[in-house]
Amino acid sequence: MFMSAEKVVSNKINDLPPLTTPNNSEEVSSSGRVDINILLNRARKEKEKETRTNLVFVGLTLSLIFVVGLILSF
């Protein structure tokens, strides 16, 4: 009644395009340097998005607790 575990081997060649770095003229200047202000702005945006996501989860959790408490109080 036991099923044997067989390793499936695929001989198909992966047809994904090679990884390339996008050339953004904002990030890299002609001398090959990266502007620190652009990096700081990107970090701030990511932190704001993370904070917003956390606030949504906290709000949903508090709403759930409130609704469950309301239901149990009756």
XYZ file of N, CA and C in Angstrom, residues 8-38:
93
model
N 11.703 12.584 -10.374
C 11.377 12.935 -11.749
C 12.482 13.843 -12.273
N 13.089 13.440 -13.359
C 14.180 14.209 -13.950
C 13.690 14.776 -15.259
N 13.861 16.076 -15.410
C 13.426 16.732 -16.636
C 14.653 17.062 -17.474
N 14.613 16.688 -18.742
C 15.717 16.990 -19.653
C 15.436 18.228 -20.490
N 14.325 18.914 -20.191
C 13.942 20.104 -20.941
C 14.887 21.252 -20.607
N 15.339 21.950 -21.623
C 16.247 23.080 -21.436
C 15.426 24.295 -21.040
N 15.910 25.002 -20.047
C 15.215 26.179 -19.555
C 15.351 27.303 -20.579
N 14.231 27.803 -21.108
C 14.244 28.816 -22.154
C 14.049 30.226 -21.615
N 14.431 30.478 -20.382
C 14.293 31.815 -19.823
C 15.371 32.738 -20.382
N 15.027 34.007 -20.580
C 16.042 34.947 -21.073
C 17.092 35.199 -19.995
N 18.290 35.546 -20.379
C 19.343 35.803 -19.390
C 19.002 37.027 -18.548
N 19.473 37.037 -17.309
C 19.231 38.164 -16.422
C 20.058 39.359 -16.866
N 19.419 40.504 -16.930
C 20.129 41.725 -17.301
C 19.803 42.808 -16.296
N 20.709 43.721 -16.130
C 20.509 44.853 -15.255
C 19.927 45.995 -16.064
N 18.776 46.541 -15.651
C 18.201 47.641 -16.415
C 19.072 48.883 -16.328
N 19.137 49.595 -17.413
C 19.921 50.825 -17.439
C 19.016 51.999 -17.135
N 19.020 52.442 -15.900
C 18.251 53.609 -15.497
C 19.205 54.779 -15.408
N 18.972 55.784 -16.225
C 19.873 56.928 -16.227
C 19.789 57.695 -14.924
N 18.672 57.530 -14.165
C 18.549 58.215 -12.887
C 19.519 57.646 -11.853
N 19.688 56.341 -11.860
C 20.447 55.692 -10.795
C 21.957 55.731 -11.007
N 22.398 55.593 -12.243
C 23.827 55.533 -12.517
C 24.207 56.709 -13.402
N 25.146 57.495 -12.924
C 25.581 58.632 -13.728
C 26.587 58.165 -14.764
N 27.051 59.093 -15.586
C 27.982 58.735 -16.655
C 29.311 58.211 -16.113
N 29.646 58.580 -14.873
C 30.894 58.109 -14.295
C 30.740 56.736 -13.642
N 29.520 56.170 -13.679
C 29.305 54.852 -13.104
C 28.989 54.875 -11.634
N 28.747 56.055 -11.081
C 28.436 56.159 -9.658
C 26.923 56.172 -9.450
N 26.516 55.713 -8.273
C 25.099 55.689 -7.930
C 24.813 56.859 -7.011
N 23.714 57.577 -7.293
C 23.336 58.727 -6.480
C 22.742 58.244 -5.164
N 23.315 58.678 -4.067
C 22.869 58.230 -2.745
C 21.464 58.706 -2.450
N 21.071 59.870 -2.976
C 19.724 60.385 -2.725
C 18.656 59.487 -3.337
N 18.930 58.917 -4.496
C 17.985 58.000 -5.132
C 17.835 56.744 -4.287
